[in-house]
Amino acid sequence: MEYFLQNNFILESYLAETLYFNFAAPQPIIDYHSHLSPHILAENQPFENITELWLRGDHYKWRAMRAFGVEEHFITGEASPREKFRKWAEVVPYTVRNPLFHWTHMELKNPFGIKELLNPDTADRIYDQTLEQLQGETFKPRAIVQHFNVKMQGTTDDPIDSLEDHQKLKEEGYSVNVLPSFRPDKVFAIDFGDRYRSYIKQLELVSKVSIHNFESLIAALEKRIDYFHLAGCVSSDHSFPSMPVPHHFTIEEVDQVFQEVLQGDDTQAKKIHTSFTFYVLTELCKLYHDKGWVQQFHLGALRNGNIYKAKVLGTDKGYDSIGDYAQAQQLSFFLSHMDIQERLAKTIIYNLNPSDNALFAAMTGNFQGNSIKGKIQFGSAWWFSDHLDGMMQQLNELSNVGLLSTFIGMLTDSRSFVSYSRHEYFRRLLCNLLANDIKKGYIPYDVPFIGSIIEDICYRNAKHYFNL
């Protein structure tokens, strides 16, 4: 069987190959949003095996394994690393037409140099080869990131995080700029009872601010934003089903309930949750604007859709899916609320439901300006849209109602240290798309100009957008 990942993978013409190899491929990577562990980078210890590197925490693979009938014992259970890898190898041949089939073999090819298909016959051989490679210096976490020509690596960090790992990397002169992102999800969880009160106590300790009402909560968060800013943070990140709105509750009413929650009374917490989130978020967004940060909003996920499995296995085990929330009015309301105060920061909006792509792309056009190129971004195809069709849909909607040329390009949004293949995947698709437009006569046959736009999308736009 001929190996399918040839140099022209996704590139359907010589022109597409020219655009990719001359303009896209040489560009460094700015991976501005991921879930990579800064601690793993700071410690820089070898991965024990490819299962630890590849399968641990990968919801995409877990969902495919469950769909193929693999027992949970071999997914998130107590099976050995080799047993889990063998089970994954059984599934891989049957992931054809799922992006996992491409990503799996792209990641074996680069960085491992393995050019054979993963299946039950090759599983042990590939496991043993990678086991040996992972013990070498060139496969330690820091070296893997450098291998992919990453210039900036964004991580996702809680306001109470010490950021000591980021500081260690900086002090040790690591060539990749590893920057934290401010992700205050737990601050909004006012209806989580004792778990929430425990978190607020931790926030008090690290901020050195006594939190007894709404004002002091914001003061504590401002202290942490200052701390993150000194550590090089240039962005925040948030995930909501849809943007929060106040729901007719005043800030005074929300403050009163917040104080009751701090005292152990949770009776009103769920009722004012969305309003509380709105008021806290608007104060945070003012601070992001004043710091010159980028704010990111991931919208549309239905979290822990299998309620039973969430109880048995816990959250974040691959049981999330696409939600069908109303987006337009709430998003417009929130962005307008910030814009009228002249405190709307640079904003990236990621959409999970592909039926809302045109809605999101059009919404960004309402809030552009302030002499900032592409100030409001329709973010890259995310999660369940992170495949060839999803990327194409996102690029087409952005092109049709906005400016593709100002787009800040791809990200990994991953926990895996070899997932940079997603940047290659995106870049190949982008070059093929523009090459086909040239061939159809839709855009000029001006390779240097189109190539320059490709370089902007792959690297320069993000570099300028995040003030790197």
GROMACS .gro file of N, CA and C in nm, residues 148-246:
model
  297
  148PHE      N    1   0.922   2.240   1.588
  148PHE     CA    2   0.816   2.289   1.500
  148PHE      C    3   0.827   2.439   1.472
  149ASN      N    4   0.936   2.500   1.508
  149ASN     CA    5   0.961   2.642   1.479
  149ASN      C    6   0.855   2.732   1.543
  150VAL      N    7   0.823   2.701   1.668
  150VAL     CA    8   0.727   2.781   1.743
  150VAL      C    9   0.799   2.900   1.806
  151LYS      N   10   0.748   3.019   1.782
  151LYS     CA   11   0.807   3.140   1.838
  151LYS      C   12   0.734   3.184   1.965
  152MET      N   13   0.603   3.164   1.968
  152MET     CA   14   0.525   3.199   2.086
  152MET      C   15   0.428   3.086   2.115
  153GLN      N   16   0.427   3.042   2.241
  153GLN     CA   17   0.335   2.938   2.284
  153GLN      C   18   0.247   2.992   2.395
  154GLY      N   19   0.118   3.006   2.367
  154GLY     CA   20   0.024   3.050   2.469
  154GLY      C   21  -0.025   2.932   2.551
  155THR      N   22  -0.036   2.951   2.680
  155THR     CA   23  -0.094   2.849   2.768
  155THR      C   24  -0.224   2.904   2.826
  156THR      N   25  -0.296   2.821   2.900
  156THR     CA   26  -0.424   2.861   2.958
  156THR      C   27  -0.414   2.846   3.109
  157ASP      N   28  -0.432   2.957   3.183
  157ASP     CA   29  -0.393   2.959   3.324
  157ASP      C   30  -0.500   3.025   3.410
  158ASP      N   31  -0.522   2.967   3.527
  158ASP     CA   32  -0.619   3.018   3.622
  158ASP      C   33  -0.564   3.141   3.693
  159PRO      N   34  -0.649   3.235   3.732
  159PRO     CA   35  -0.601   3.354   3.803
  159PRO      C   36  -0.518   3.324   3.928
  160ILE      N   37  -0.542   3.208   3.992
  160ILE     CA   38  -0.466   3.178   4.114
  160ILE      C   39  -0.332   3.110   4.086
  161ASP      N   40  -0.303   3.078   3.958
  161ASP     CA   41  -0.178   3.011   3.926
  161ASP      C   42  -0.058   3.101   3.958
  162SER      N   43   0.047   3.039   4.004
  162SER     CA   44   0.167   3.115   4.042
  162SER      C   45   0.246   3.164   3.922
  163LEU      N   46   0.232   3.096   3.808
  163LEU     CA   47   0.309   3.125   3.685
  163LEU      C   48   0.458   3.104   3.705
  164GLU      N   49   0.495   3.025   3.805
  164GLU     CA   50   0.636   3.001   3.831
  164GLU      C   51   0.702   2.923   3.718
  165ASP      N   52   0.624   2.840   3.650
  165ASP     CA   53   0.681   2.764   3.539
  165ASP      C   54   0.716   2.857   3.422
  166HIS      N   55   0.631   2.954   3.396
  166HIS     CA   56   0.661   3.052   3.291
  166HIS      C   57   0.788   3.130   3.328
  167GLN      N   58   0.798   3.167   3.455
  167GLN     CA   59   0.915   3.242   3.500
  167GLN      C   60   1.042   3.159   3.487
  168LYS      N   61   1.032   3.031   3.520
  168LYS     CA   62   1.148   2.943   3.510
  168LYS      C   63   1.195   2.933   3.365
  169LEU      N   64   1.103   2.919   3.274
  169LEU     CA   65   1.139   2.910   3.132
  169LEU      C   66   1.208   3.038   3.085
  170LYS      N   67   1.157   3.151   3.131
  170LYS     CA   68   1.216   3.278   3.094
  170LYS      C   69   1.356   3.293   3.152
  171GLU      N   70   1.372   3.259   3.280
  171GLU     CA   71   1.502   3.272   3.346
  171GLU      C   72   1.606   3.180   3.285
  172GLU      N   73   1.563   3.065   3.238
  172GLU     CA   74   1.657   2.969   3.180
  172GLU      C   75   1.683   2.996   3.032
  173GLY      N   76   1.625   3.104   2.979
  173GLY     CA   77   1.654   3.146   2.843
  173GLY      C   78   1.595   3.059   2.735
  174TYR      N   79   1.482   2.995   2.763
  174TYR     CA   80   1.418   2.911   2.661
  174TYR      C   81   1.380   2.996   2.541
  175SER      N   82   1.412   2.948   2.424
  175SER     CA   83   1.400   3.029   2.302
  175SER      C   84   1.255   3.056   2.263
  176VAL      N   85   1.162   2.970   2.306
  176VAL     CA   86   1.021   2.990   2.274
  176VAL      C   87   0.958   3.080   2.381
  177ASN      N   88   0.886   3.180   2.336
  177ASN     CA   89   0.821   3.273   2.427
  177ASN      C   90   0.692   3.209   2.479
  178VAL      N   91   0.696   3.152   2.599
  178VAL     CA   92   0.581   3.083   2.656
  178VAL      C   93   0.505   3.182   2.745
  179LEU      N   94   0.385   3.219   2.702
  179LEU     CA   95   0.310   3.325   2.768
  179LEU      C   96   0.180   3.272   2.827
  180PRO      N   97   0.146   3.315   2.947
  180PRO     CA   98   0.020   3.272   3.008
  180PRO      C   99  -0.099   3.344   2.946
  181SER      N  100  -0.215   3.282   2.956
  181SER     CA  101  -0.342   3.346   2.923
  181SER      C  102  -0.431   3.339   3.047
  182PHE      N  103  -0.502   3.445   3.073
  182PHE     CA  104  -0.585   3.460   3.193
  182PHE      C  105  -0.720   3.395   3.168
  183ARG      N  106  -0.749   3.282   3.236
  183ARG     CA  107  -0.873   3.206   3.214
  183ARG      C  108  -0.950   3.195   3.347
  184PRO      N  109  -1.039   3.289   3.377
  184PRO     CA  110  -1.103   3.294   3.508
  184PRO      C  111  -1.236   3.219   3.518
  185ASP      N  112  -1.246   3.102   3.455
  185ASP     CA  113  -1.372   3.028   3.454
  185ASP      C  114  -1.429   3.006   3.595
  186LYS      N  115  -1.343   2.970   3.690
  186LYS     CA  116  -1.391   2.934   3.823
  186LYS      C  117  -1.446   3.054   3.900
  187VAL      N  118  -1.406   3.173   3.860
  187VAL     CA  119  -1.457   3.293   3.926
  187VAL      C  120  -1.608   3.308   3.905
  188PHE      N  121  -1.658   3.260   3.792
  188PHE     CA  122  -1.799   3.279   3.758
  188PHE      C  123  -1.890   3.173   3.821
  189ALA      N  124  -1.833   3.067   3.877
  189ALA     CA  125  -1.912   2.952   3.921
  189ALA      C  126  -1.974   2.975   4.058
  190ILE      N  127  -2.050   3.081   4.071
  190ILE     CA  128  -2.106   3.122   4.200
  190ILE      C  129  -2.204   3.019   4.256
  191ASP      N  130  -2.255   2.932   4.171
  191ASP     CA  131  -2.353   2.832   4.215
  191ASP      C  132  -2.290   2.697   4.246
  192PHE      N  133  -2.160   2.694   4.274
  192PHE     CA  134  -2.089   2.570   4.303
  192PHE      C  135  -2.069   2.547   4.453
  193GLY      N  136  -2.135   2.624   4.535
  193GLY     CA  137  -2.136   2.599   4.679
  193GLY      C  138  -2.000   2.607   4.745
  194ASP      N  139  -1.970   2.506   4.827
  194ASP     CA  140  -1.845   2.506   4.904
  194ASP      C  141  -1.722   2.507   4.815
  195ARG      N  142  -1.732   2.442   4.699
  195ARG     CA  143  -1.619   2.443   4.606
  195ARG      C  144  -1.587   2.586   4.562
  196TYR      N  145  -1.692   2.666   4.542
  196TYR     CA  146  -1.671   2.806   4.502
  196TYR      C  147  -1.611   2.886   4.616
  197ARG      N  148  -1.663   2.868   4.735
  197ARG     CA  149  -1.608   2.942   4.850
  197ARG      C  150  -1.461   2.907   4.874
  198SER      N  151  -1.428   2.781   4.855
  198SER     CA  152  -1.288   2.740   4.869
  198SER      C  153  -1.200   2.810   4.766
  199TYR      N  154  -1.251   2.821   4.643
  199TYR     CA  155  -1.175   2.889   4.538
  199TYR      C  156  -1.156   3.037   4.572
  200ILE      N  157  -1.259   3.103   4.620
  200ILE     CA  158  -1.248   3.244   4.656
  200ILE      C  159  -1.144   3.263   4.767
  201LYS      N  160  -1.136   3.169   4.860
  201LYS     CA  161  -1.034   3.176   4.964
  201LYS      C  162  -0.894   3.169   4.903
  202GLN      N  163  -0.877   3.085   4.804
  202GLN     CA  164  -0.746   3.076   4.737
  202GLN      C  165  -0.715   3.206   4.664
  203LEU      N  166  -0.816   3.265   4.602
  203LEU     CA  167  -0.797   3.393   4.533
  203LEU      C  168  -0.758   3.502   4.632
  204GLU      N  169  -0.820   3.499   4.749
  204GLU     CA  170  -0.782   3.595   4.854
  204GLU      C  171  -0.635   3.581   4.890
  205LEU      N  172  -0.589   3.459   4.907
  205LEU     CA  173  -0.451   3.435   4.951
  205LEU      C  174  -0.350   3.486   4.849
  206VAL      N  175  -0.372   3.456   4.720
  206VAL     CA  176  -0.273   3.494   4.620
  206VAL      C  177  -0.278   3.642   4.587
  207SER      N  178  -0.398   3.703   4.600
  207SER     CA  179  -0.411   3.845   4.567
  207SER      C  180  -0.384   3.936   4.686
  208LYS      N  181  -0.389   3.876   4.807
  208LYS     CA  182  -0.374   3.953   4.932
  208LYS      C  183  -0.484   4.059   4.945
  209VAL      N  184  -0.603   4.025   4.894
  209VAL     CA  185  -0.720   4.112   4.905
  209VAL      C  186  -0.831   4.035   4.977
  210SER      N  187  -0.887   4.093   5.081
  210SER     CA  188  -0.999   4.031   5.152
  210SER      C  189  -1.126   4.047   5.068
  211ILE      N  190  -1.184   3.935   5.027
  211ILE     CA  191  -1.300   3.937   4.937
  211ILE      C  192  -1.426   3.922   5.021
  212HIS      N  193  -1.504   4.030   5.029
  212HIS     CA  194  -1.626   4.027   5.107
  212HIS      C  195  -1.746   4.081   5.030
  213ASN      N  196  -1.723   4.138   4.912
  213ASN     CA  197  -1.832   4.187   4.828
  213ASN      C  198  -1.784   4.194   4.683
  214PHE      N  199  -1.872   4.241   4.594
  214PHE     CA  200  -1.840   4.246   4.452
  214PHE      C  201  -1.717   4.334   4.426
  215GLU      N  202  -1.713   4.450   4.487
  215GLU     CA  203  -1.603   4.544   4.464
  215GLU      C  204  -1.468   4.482   4.503
  216SER      N  205  -1.464   4.413   4.615
  216SER     CA  206  -1.337   4.353   4.657
  216SER      C  207  -1.300   4.234   4.570
  217LEU      N  208  -1.400   4.164   4.515
  217LEU     CA  209  -1.371   4.057   4.420
  217LEU      C  210  -1.300   4.112   4.297
  218ILE      N  211  -1.350   4.222   4.243
  218ILE     CA  212  -1.288   4.283   4.126
  218ILE      C  213  -1.148   4.335   4.160
  219ALA      N  214  -1.133   4.389   4.280
  219ALA     CA  215  -1.001   4.437   4.323
  219ALA      C  216  -0.901   4.322   4.327
  220ALA      N  217  -0.944   4.206   4.376
  220ALA     CA  218  -0.856   4.089   4.380
  220ALA      C  219  -0.820   4.043   4.239
  221LEU      N  220  -0.917   4.041   4.150
  221LEU     CA  221  -0.890   4.000   4.013
  221LEU      C  222  -0.799   4.099   3.942
  222GLU      N  223  -0.815   4.227   3.971
  222GLU     CA  224  -0.726   4.327   3.912
  222GLU      C  225  -0.581   4.303   3.957
  223LYS      N  226  -0.564   4.266   4.082
  223LYS     CA  227  -0.429   4.235   4.130
  223LYS      C  228  -0.368   4.119   4.051
  224ARG      N  229  -0.450   4.019   4.023
  224ARG     CA  230  -0.400   3.904   3.948
  224ARG      C  231  -0.375   3.939   3.802
  225ILE      N  232  -0.456   4.026   3.746
  225ILE     CA  233  -0.431   4.072   3.609
  225ILE      C  234  -0.299   4.148   3.602
  226ASP      N  235  -0.273   4.231   3.701
  226ASP     CA  236  -0.144   4.301   3.708
  226ASP      C  237  -0.030   4.201   3.714
  227TYR      N  238  -0.048   4.097   3.794
  227TYR     CA  239   0.055   3.994   3.811
  227TYR      C  240   0.079   3.920   3.679
  228PHE      N  241  -0.029   3.882   3.611
  228PHE     CA  242  -0.016   3.814   3.483
  228PHE      C  243   0.051   3.906   3.380
  229HIS      N  244   0.016   4.034   3.384
  229HIS     CA  245   0.072   4.128   3.287
  229HIS      C  246   0.224   4.137   3.303
  230LEU      N  247   0.271   4.141   3.426
  230LEU     CA  248   0.415   4.145   3.451
  230LEU      C  249   0.484   4.018   3.404
  231ALA      N  250   0.408   3.908   3.401
  231ALA     CA  251   0.463   3.780   3.355
  231ALA      C  252   0.458   3.767   3.202
  232GLY      N  253   0.412   3.871   3.133
  232GLY     CA  254   0.411   3.870   2.988
  232GLY      C  255   0.280   3.835   2.924
  233CYS      N  256   0.174   3.821   3.004
  233CYS     CA  257   0.043   3.785   2.950
  233CYS      C  258  -0.006   3.890   2.851
  234VAL      N  259  -0.060   3.844   2.740
  234VAL     CA  260  -0.114   3.935   2.639
  234VAL      C  261  -0.258   3.904   2.603
  235SER      N  262  -0.317   3.803   2.671
  235SER     CA  263  -0.454   3.766   2.634
  235SER      C  264  -0.527   3.700   2.750
  236SER      N  265  -0.659   3.707   2.741
  236SER     CA  266  -0.747   3.633   2.831
  236SER      C  267  -0.825   3.534   2.748
  237ASP      N  268  -0.893   3.441   2.816
  237ASP     CA  269  -0.971   3.342   2.745
  237ASP      C  270  -1.093   3.306   2.828
  238HIS      N  271  -1.206   3.289   2.761
  238HIS     CA  272  -1.331   3.257   2.829
  238HIS      C  273  -1.411   3.159   2.744
  239SER      N  274  -1.485   3.072   2.812
  239SER     CA  275  -1.574   2.980   2.742
  239SER      C  276  -1.713   2.992   2.802
  240PHE      N  277  -1.811   3.025   2.717
  240PHE     CA  278  -1.950   3.037   2.758
  240PHE      C  279  -2.040   2.969   2.655
  241PRO      N  280  -2.156   2.920   2.697
  241PRO     CA  281  -2.252   2.873   2.596
  241PRO      C  282  -2.287   2.987   2.500
  242SER      N  283  -2.317   3.103   2.554
  242SER     CA  284  -2.337   3.226   2.478
  242SER      C  285  -2.296   3.341   2.570
  243MET      N  286  -2.283   3.460   2.514
  243MET     CA  287  -2.237   3.571   2.597
  243MET      C  288  -2.339   3.603   2.706
  244PRO      N  289  -2.293   3.628   2.828
  244PRO     CA  290  -2.387   3.656   2.939
  244PRO      C  291  -2.451   3.794   2.926
  245VAL      N  292  -2.573   3.805   2.976
  245VAL     CA  293  -2.645   3.932   2.981
  245VAL      C  294  -2.700   3.949   3.123
  246PRO      N  295  -2.737   4.071   3.165
  246PRO     CA  296  -2.774   4.094   3.306
  246PRO      C  297  -2.909   4.040   3.349
   0.00000   0.00000   0.00000
